[in-house]
mmCIF file of C-alpha atoms and ligand atoms in Angstrom:
data_model
loop_
_atom_site.group_PDB
_atom_site.id
_atom_site.type_symbol
_atom_site.label_atom_id
_atom_site.label_comp_id
_atom_site.label_asym_id
_atom_site.label_seq_id
_atom_site.Cartn_x
_atom_site.Cartn_y
_atom_site.Cartn_z
ATOM 1 C CA MET A 49 -13.981 -25.898 30.068
ATOM 2 C CA THR A 50 -12.814 -27.208 33.299
ATOM 3 C CA VAL A 51 -10.725 -30.760 33.989
ATOM 4 C CA GLU A 52 -9.499 -31.489 37.374
ATOM 5 C CA LEU A 53 -5.558 -32.636 38.597
ATOM 6 C CA GLU A 54 -5.133 -33.300 42.436
ATOM 7 C CA GLY A 55 -9.086 -32.497 43.103
ATOM 8 C CA LYS A 56 -8.776 -28.482 41.634
ATOM 9 C CA LYS A 57 -10.277 -27.333 39.023
ATOM 10 C CA ILE A 58 -8.132 -26.497 35.868
ATOM 11 C CA ASN A 59 -10.191 -23.710 33.387
ATOM 12 C CA TYR A 60 -9.405 -23.658 29.949
ATOM 13 C CA ALA A 61 -10.368 -22.638 26.100
ATOM 14 C CA HIS A 62 -10.710 -24.929 23.467
ATOM 15 C CA ALA A 63 -11.888 -23.889 19.958
ATOM 16 C CA GLY A 64 -11.263 -24.774 16.228
ATOM 17 C CA THR A 65 -9.565 -27.905 14.466
ATOM 18 C CA GLY A 66 -6.266 -28.615 12.909
ATOM 19 C CA PRO A 67 -3.099 -28.888 13.860
ATOM 20 C CA CYS A 68 -3.054 -27.976 17.570
ATOM 21 C CA ILE A 69 -1.232 -24.467 18.766
ATOM 22 C CA VAL A 70 -1.407 -24.217 22.671
ATOM 23 C CA PHE A 71 -0.903 -20.588 24.519
ATOM 24 C CA LEU A 72 -0.081 -19.885 27.632
ATOM 25 C CA HIS A 73 -0.213 -16.586 29.585
ATOM 26 C CA GLY A 74 2.110 -14.627 31.789
ATOM 27 C CA PHE A 75 2.291 -13.482 35.130
ATOM 28 C CA LEU A 76 -0.577 -11.617 36.444
ATOM 29 C CA GLU A 77 -2.432 -12.425 33.038
ATOM 30 C CA ASN A 78 -5.288 -14.849 32.172
ATOM 31 C CA LEU A 79 -5.726 -16.710 28.948
ATOM 32 C CA THR A 80 -7.498 -13.739 27.335
ATOM 33 C CA ILE A 81 -4.537 -12.096 26.920
ATOM 34 C CA TRP A 82 -3.676 -14.313 23.385
ATOM 35 C CA ASP A 83 -7.275 -14.113 22.374
ATOM 36 C CA ASP A 84 -6.271 -11.595 19.596
ATOM 37 C CA PHE A 85 -4.026 -14.123 18.571
ATOM 38 C CA VAL A 86 -6.397 -17.342 18.566
ATOM 39 C CA ALA A 87 -8.895 -15.211 16.481
ATOM 40 C CA GLU A 88 -6.829 -15.004 13.454
ATOM 41 C CA LEU A 89 -5.429 -18.891 13.993
ATOM 42 C CA VAL A 90 -8.735 -20.743 14.887
ATOM 43 C CA ASP A 91 -9.745 -20.849 11.036
ATOM 44 C CA ASP A 92 -7.360 -23.732 10.972
ATOM 45 C CA HIS A 93 -5.977 -24.784 14.040
ATOM 46 C CA LYS A 94 -7.076 -26.181 17.199
ATOM 47 C CA VAL A 95 -6.324 -23.859 19.554
ATOM 48 C CA ILE A 96 -6.267 -24.224 23.753
ATOM 49 C CA GLN A 97 -5.213 -21.568 26.126
ATOM 50 C CA VAL A 98 -5.218 -22.557 29.390
ATOM 51 C CA ASP A 99 -5.326 -20.245 32.787
ATOM 52 C CA LEU A 100 -2.161 -21.419 35.259
ATOM 53 C CA PRO A 101 -2.828 -22.299 38.607
ATOM 54 C CA GLY A 102 -4.035 -19.795 40.859
ATOM 55 C CA HIS A 103 -4.423 -17.448 37.757
ATOM 56 C CA GLY A 104 -7.822 -16.689 35.749
ATOM 57 C CA LYS A 105 -10.765 -19.417 36.553
ATOM 58 C CA THR A 106 -7.940 -21.438 37.625
ATOM 59 C CA GLU A 107 -8.126 -22.946 41.108
ATOM 60 C CA LEU A 108 -4.710 -22.699 43.813
ATOM 61 C CA PHE A 109 -2.910 -25.688 44.051
ATOM 62 C CA GLY A 110 -0.555 -24.204 47.202
ATOM 63 C CA SER A 111 1.416 -22.215 48.779
ATOM 64 C CA VAL A 112 4.069 -22.482 45.829
ATOM 65 C CA HIS A 113 3.044 -23.413 42.358
ATOM 66 C CA SER A 114 6.329 -24.915 40.649
ATOM 67 C CA MET A 115 6.661 -24.205 36.512
ATOM 68 C CA THR A 116 6.597 -28.257 37.497
ATOM 69 C CA LEU A 117 2.560 -28.393 38.402
ATOM 70 C CA MET A 118 2.016 -25.606 35.911
ATOM 71 C CA ALA A 119 3.676 -27.760 33.411
ATOM 72 C CA SER A 120 1.061 -30.779 34.561
ATOM 73 C CA ALA A 121 -1.856 -29.032 34.698
ATOM 74 C CA VAL A 122 -1.375 -27.897 30.955
ATOM 75 C CA HIS A 123 -0.478 -31.757 30.102
ATOM 76 C CA THR A 124 -4.084 -32.488 32.165
ATOM 77 C CA VAL A 125 -5.524 -30.361 29.936
ATOM 78 C CA LEU A 126 -4.228 -31.766 26.520
ATOM 79 C CA ARG A 127 -5.246 -35.157 27.427
ATOM 80 C CA HIS A 128 -8.343 -34.322 28.190
ATOM 81 C CA GLU A 129 -8.713 -33.063 24.918
ATOM 82 C CA GLY A 130 -7.197 -35.854 22.995
ATOM 83 C CA VAL A 131 -4.055 -34.011 21.809
ATOM 84 C CA GLN A 132 -1.471 -35.524 20.324
ATOM 85 C CA GLU A 133 0.763 -33.145 19.148
ATOM 86 C CA CYS A 134 1.246 -29.324 19.612
ATOM 87 C CA VAL A 135 2.813 -26.241 19.272
ATOM 88 C CA ILE A 136 3.356 -24.224 22.669
ATOM 89 C CA VAL A 137 3.944 -20.794 22.992
ATOM 90 C CA GLY A 138 4.594 -19.158 26.465
ATOM 91 C CA HIS A 139 4.375 -15.494 27.431
ATOM 92 C CA SER A 140 7.305 -14.684 29.878
ATOM 93 C CA MET A 141 6.247 -17.116 32.897
ATOM 94 C CA GLY A 142 4.073 -19.593 30.573
ATOM 95 C CA GLY A 143 7.331 -19.533 28.438
ATOM 96 C CA TYR A 144 8.888 -20.734 31.592
ATOM 97 C CA VAL A 145 6.248 -23.130 32.149
ATOM 98 C CA ALA A 146 6.348 -24.550 28.460
ATOM 99 C CA LEU A 147 10.016 -25.342 29.106
ATOM 100 C CA GLU A 148 8.986 -27.632 31.673
ATOM 101 C CA PHE A 149 6.683 -28.753 29.761
ATOM 102 C CA CYS A 150 8.736 -30.039 26.819
ATOM 103 C CA LYS A 151 11.239 -31.432 29.324
ATOM 104 C CA THR A 152 8.658 -34.357 30.481
ATOM 105 C CA PHE A 153 6.731 -34.216 27.407
ATOM 106 C CA GLY A 154 8.871 -33.155 24.412
ATOM 107 C CA HIS A 155 7.416 -35.681 22.688
ATOM 108 C CA MET A 156 4.117 -34.071 21.908
ATOM 109 C CA VAL A 157 5.740 -31.050 21.090
ATOM 110 C CA LYS A 158 6.578 -29.930 17.096
ATOM 111 C CA GLY A 159 7.519 -26.391 18.370
ATOM 112 C CA LEU A 160 7.799 -24.123 21.270
ATOM 113 C CA CYS A 161 7.463 -19.884 21.104
ATOM 114 C CA LEU A 162 9.541 -18.511 24.170
ATOM 115 C CA PHE A 163 7.378 -15.396 23.954
ATOM 116 C CA ASN A 164 9.124 -12.524 26.140
ATOM 117 C CA SER A 165 10.406 -15.498 27.842
ATOM 118 C CA SER A 166 14.012 -16.904 28.569
ATOM 119 C CA ALA A 167 15.779 -20.368 29.665
ATOM 120 C CA LEU A 168 17.372 -18.738 31.911
ATOM 121 C CA PRO A 169 17.499 -19.110 36.187
ATOM 122 C CA ASP A 170 16.964 -16.443 38.631
ATOM 123 C CA THR A 171 20.544 -14.756 39.352
ATOM 124 C CA PRO A 172 20.986 -15.003 43.287
ATOM 125 C CA GLU A 173 19.665 -11.173 43.424
ATOM 126 C CA LYS A 174 16.729 -12.012 41.583
ATOM 127 C CA LYS A 175 15.773 -14.648 43.543
ATOM 128 C CA ALA A 176 15.894 -12.358 46.796
ATOM 129 C CA GLU A 177 14.284 -9.915 45.288
ATOM 130 C CA ARG A 178 11.371 -12.494 44.377
ATOM 131 C CA THR A 179 11.217 -13.553 48.191
ATOM 132 C CA GLN A 180 10.715 -9.591 48.956
ATOM 133 C CA VAL A 181 7.756 -9.248 45.866
ATOM 134 C CA ALA A 182 6.089 -12.438 47.510
ATOM 135 C CA LYS A 183 6.164 -9.909 51.168
ATOM 136 C CA ILE A 184 4.803 -7.288 49.760
ATOM 137 C CA LEU A 185 2.551 -9.022 47.409
ATOM 138 C CA LYS A 186 0.653 -9.828 50.886
ATOM 139 C CA ARG A 187 0.963 -6.623 52.358
ATOM 140 C CA GLY A 188 -0.518 -4.350 49.201
ATOM 141 C CA TYR A 189 -1.773 -6.660 46.065
ATOM 142 C CA ASN A 190 -3.806 -4.424 44.071
ATOM 143 C CA HIS A 191 -0.444 -1.013 45.155
ATOM 144 C CA PHE A 192 1.872 -3.778 43.853
ATOM 145 C CA VAL A 193 0.268 -4.313 40.128
ATOM 146 C CA GLU A 194 -1.119 -1.070 39.547
ATOM 147 C CA GLU A 195 2.685 0.294 40.029
ATOM 148 C CA ALA A 196 4.108 -3.341 37.413
ATOM 149 C CA ILE A 197 2.163 -3.790 35.223
ATOM 150 C CA PRO A 198 2.441 -0.406 33.544
ATOM 151 C CA HIS A 199 6.028 -0.856 33.739
ATOM 152 C CA LEU A 200 5.854 -4.035 31.593
ATOM 153 C CA PHE A 201 5.694 -1.131 28.719
ATOM 154 C CA THR A 202 7.853 1.165 27.028
ATOM 155 C CA ALA A 203 7.510 4.631 28.641
ATOM 156 C CA LYS A 204 6.011 5.442 25.433
ATOM 157 C CA ASN A 205 3.696 2.867 25.165
ATOM 158 C CA GLN A 206 2.739 3.228 29.018
ATOM 159 C CA GLU A 207 1.140 6.979 27.715
ATOM 160 C CA LYS A 208 -0.621 5.652 24.152
ATOM 161 C CA LEU A 209 -1.878 2.506 25.618
ATOM 162 C CA LYS A 210 -3.101 4.284 28.757
ATOM 163 C CA ASP A 211 -6.851 2.744 28.197
ATOM 164 C CA LEU A 212 -5.538 -0.845 27.875
ATOM 165 C CA ILE A 213 -3.302 -0.844 30.798
ATOM 166 C CA ALA A 214 -5.822 -0.094 32.869
ATOM 167 C CA GLU A 215 -8.057 -2.907 32.053
ATOM 168 C CA LEU A 216 -5.304 -5.355 31.908
ATOM 169 C CA VAL A 217 -4.577 -3.765 36.183
ATOM 170 C CA ARG A 218 -8.408 -4.557 36.502
ATOM 171 C CA GLU A 219 -7.782 -8.054 35.390
ATOM 172 C CA ALA A 220 -4.854 -8.458 37.631
ATOM 173 C CA LYS A 221 -6.412 -7.541 40.746
ATOM 174 C CA GLU A 222 -9.295 -10.044 40.367
ATOM 175 C CA ILE A 223 -5.959 -12.707 40.481
ATOM 176 C CA PRO A 224 -6.050 -14.163 44.688
ATOM 177 C CA VAL A 225 -3.118 -12.578 45.812
ATOM 178 C CA GLU A 226 -2.524 -16.283 47.020
ATOM 179 C CA GLY A 227 -2.118 -17.312 43.493
ATOM 180 C CA ALA A 228 0.391 -14.287 42.787
ATOM 181 C CA ILE A 229 2.726 -15.409 45.292
ATOM 182 C CA ALA A 230 2.621 -19.322 44.121
ATOM 183 C CA ALA A 231 4.116 -17.911 41.407
ATOM 184 C CA THR A 232 6.682 -15.526 42.336
ATOM 185 C CA LEU A 233 8.112 -18.143 44.396
ATOM 186 C CA GLY A 234 8.055 -21.220 41.860
ATOM 187 C CA MET A 235 9.249 -18.695 39.075
ATOM 188 C CA ARG A 236 12.152 -17.725 41.701
ATOM 189 C CA ASP A 237 12.554 -21.859 41.642
ATOM 190 C CA ARG A 238 12.764 -22.636 38.754
ATOM 191 C CA ALA A 239 15.439 -24.550 37.072
ATOM 192 C CA ASP A 240 18.031 -23.405 34.380
ATOM 193 C CA SER A 241 16.968 -25.127 30.894
ATOM 194 C CA VAL A 242 19.521 -23.416 28.825
ATOM 195 C CA ALA A 243 21.367 -27.197 28.637
ATOM 196 C CA PHE A 244 17.881 -28.704 28.136
ATOM 197 C CA LEU A 245 17.132 -25.782 25.540
ATOM 198 C CA LYS A 246 20.853 -27.618 23.657
ATOM 199 C CA THR A 247 19.122 -30.929 23.238
ATOM 200 C CA VAL A 248 15.746 -30.225 21.638
ATOM 201 C CA LYS A 249 15.539 -31.860 18.371
ATOM 202 C CA PHE A 250 12.102 -29.317 17.456
ATOM 203 C CA PRO A 251 12.242 -25.599 15.653
ATOM 204 C CA VAL A 252 12.022 -22.758 19.004
ATOM 205 C CA LEU A 253 11.393 -19.310 18.379
ATOM 206 C CA PHE A 254 12.454 -16.515 21.143
ATOM 207 C CA VAL A 255 10.367 -13.844 20.667
ATOM 208 C CA ILE A 256 11.986 -10.582 22.046
ATOM 209 C CA GLY A 257 11.849 -7.000 23.161
ATOM 210 C CA ARG A 258 14.350 -4.989 22.313
ATOM 211 C CA GLN A 259 13.578 -3.185 25.327
ATOM 212 C CA ASP A 260 12.122 -5.816 27.442
ATOM 213 C CA PRO A 261 12.258 -4.335 31.473
ATOM 214 C CA ILE A 262 12.053 -7.871 32.431
ATOM 215 C CA ILE A 263 14.415 -9.787 30.117
ATOM 216 C CA PRO A 264 17.271 -7.779 29.380
ATOM 217 C CA PHE A 265 17.952 -7.724 25.639
ATOM 218 C CA ASP A 266 21.995 -9.145 26.836
ATOM 219 C CA LYS A 267 20.712 -11.964 28.378
ATOM 220 C CA TYR A 268 19.556 -13.342 25.437
ATOM 221 C CA LYS A 269 23.155 -14.154 24.023
ATOM 222 C CA GLU A 270 23.702 -16.642 26.221
ATOM 223 C CA GLN A 271 20.535 -18.542 25.152
ATOM 224 C CA ILE A 272 19.673 -18.032 21.312
ATOM 225 C CA PHE A 273 22.371 -19.408 20.178
ATOM 226 C CA VAL A 274 23.198 -23.121 21.944
ATOM 227 C CA ASN A 275 20.992 -25.094 19.359
ATOM 228 C CA GLU A 276 20.913 -24.305 15.656
ATOM 229 C CA LEU A 277 16.831 -25.097 16.077
ATOM 230 C CA ILE A 278 16.752 -21.828 17.137
ATOM 231 C CA ASN A 279 14.990 -18.585 15.611
ATOM 232 C CA VAL A 280 14.665 -15.378 16.453
ATOM 233 C CA TYR A 281 12.030 -12.549 16.319
ATOM 234 C CA VAL A 282 13.331 -9.233 17.865
ATOM 235 C CA SER A 283 11.007 -6.551 18.214
ATOM 236 C CA ALA A 284 12.685 -3.006 17.784
ATOM 237 C CA HIS A 285 10.127 -0.680 20.025
ATOM 238 C CA SER A 286 8.792 -3.540 22.640
ATOM 239 C CA GLY A 287 8.758 -4.417 26.233
ATOM 240 C CA HIS A 288 7.940 -6.999 28.018
ATOM 241 C CA MET A 289 4.288 -7.142 26.254
ATOM 242 C CA GLY A 290 5.079 -7.624 22.367
ATOM 243 C CA PHE A 291 1.400 -9.350 21.678
ATOM 244 C CA ILE A 292 0.261 -5.895 22.318
ATOM 245 C CA GLU A 293 3.609 -3.171 21.284
ATOM 246 C CA ASP A 294 4.249 -4.849 18.524
ATOM 247 C CA ARG A 295 1.150 -7.093 17.580
ATOM 248 C CA ASP A 296 1.380 -7.120 13.773
ATOM 249 C CA GLY A 297 4.965 -8.023 13.796
ATOM 250 C CA THR A 298 4.672 -10.911 16.872
ATOM 251 C CA PHE A 299 1.387 -11.926 15.394
ATOM 252 C CA ASP A 300 3.507 -12.612 11.716
ATOM 253 C CA SER A 301 6.689 -14.444 13.468
ATOM 254 C CA VAL A 302 4.544 -16.762 15.840
ATOM 255 C CA LYS A 303 2.067 -17.626 12.189
ATOM 256 C CA ASN A 304 5.316 -18.411 10.359
ATOM 257 C CA PHE A 305 6.900 -20.322 13.025
ATOM 258 C CA ILE A 306 3.672 -22.534 13.711
ATOM 259 C CA ASP A 307 3.782 -22.961 9.597
ATOM 260 C CA TYR A 308 7.577 -23.990 10.005
ATOM 261 C CA ALA A 309 6.867 -26.633 12.781
ATOM 262 C CA TYR A 310 4.345 -28.129 11.032
ATOM 263 C CA GLU A 311 5.808 -28.378 7.615
HETATM 264 C C1 MLT B 223 5.554 -12.823 33.892
HETATM 265 O O1 MLT B 223 5.043 -11.750 33.058
HETATM 266 O O2 MLT B 223 5.465 -14.032 33.526
HETATM 267 C C2 MLT B 223 6.957 -12.567 34.863
HETATM 268 O O3 MLT B 223 6.807 -10.717 34.786
HETATM 269 C C3 MLT B 223 8.344 -12.805 34.167
HETATM 270 C C4 MLT B 223 9.030 -13.045 35.189
HETATM 271 O O4 MLT B 223 8.910 -12.227 35.970
HETATM 272 O O5 MLT B 223 10.104 -13.416 35.290
#
């Protein structure tokens, strides 16, 4: 399905009926990353998966895709689908987008799941690194993707999941380099959302990879205790890709959270 925002096409998938769940993918991913979870939820939920701007089959909007712009794209889809309320689940960059969505459209949110994601902004060092990454992407996109994607997994899983990782690399290479750069700069410029997290009135679930190389474990202590509505699942043997590396554990935690949010 597609819907337009600012004359650009946003691609999304929807299926099922019932309480609505919105799934947002991370950087260099597309909406299909959630297919496995969706297959088990679709019998009793309306499930929406969105290709974020510059990813999958959603068009480019500009040279920087702010998390706010991406959140507007998500809202455009939900309005088109007549969704009044949802639980929103975002992987990594998708979580940054979900946080921005909650800031503006919080009245629609029954629950927020930050899956291998964070409410903290980039450190000054990370911001500088993103600016460099944008340049590296321009020079050698395929090489970057081949290096970066395997390192999202623990060393053990890189070996065990070789074929699947090769498929993720292949899919990531289909993303236009401009989309990857625009998202990189959007992530660099994203806001600090910890103060916002303190104020939310709906339940939140952090799904954490104990060995996540992108969001180190110690970064969570600054954010998971700020609101008593926050729940946590820690996956001991996962890196940044919990839905693959600990499929059943993370699925159960997300499913239980959705049921709880809609109670
Ligand atoms: C992602 O997986 O979406 C990104 O790696 C997140 C990030 O770089 O902060």
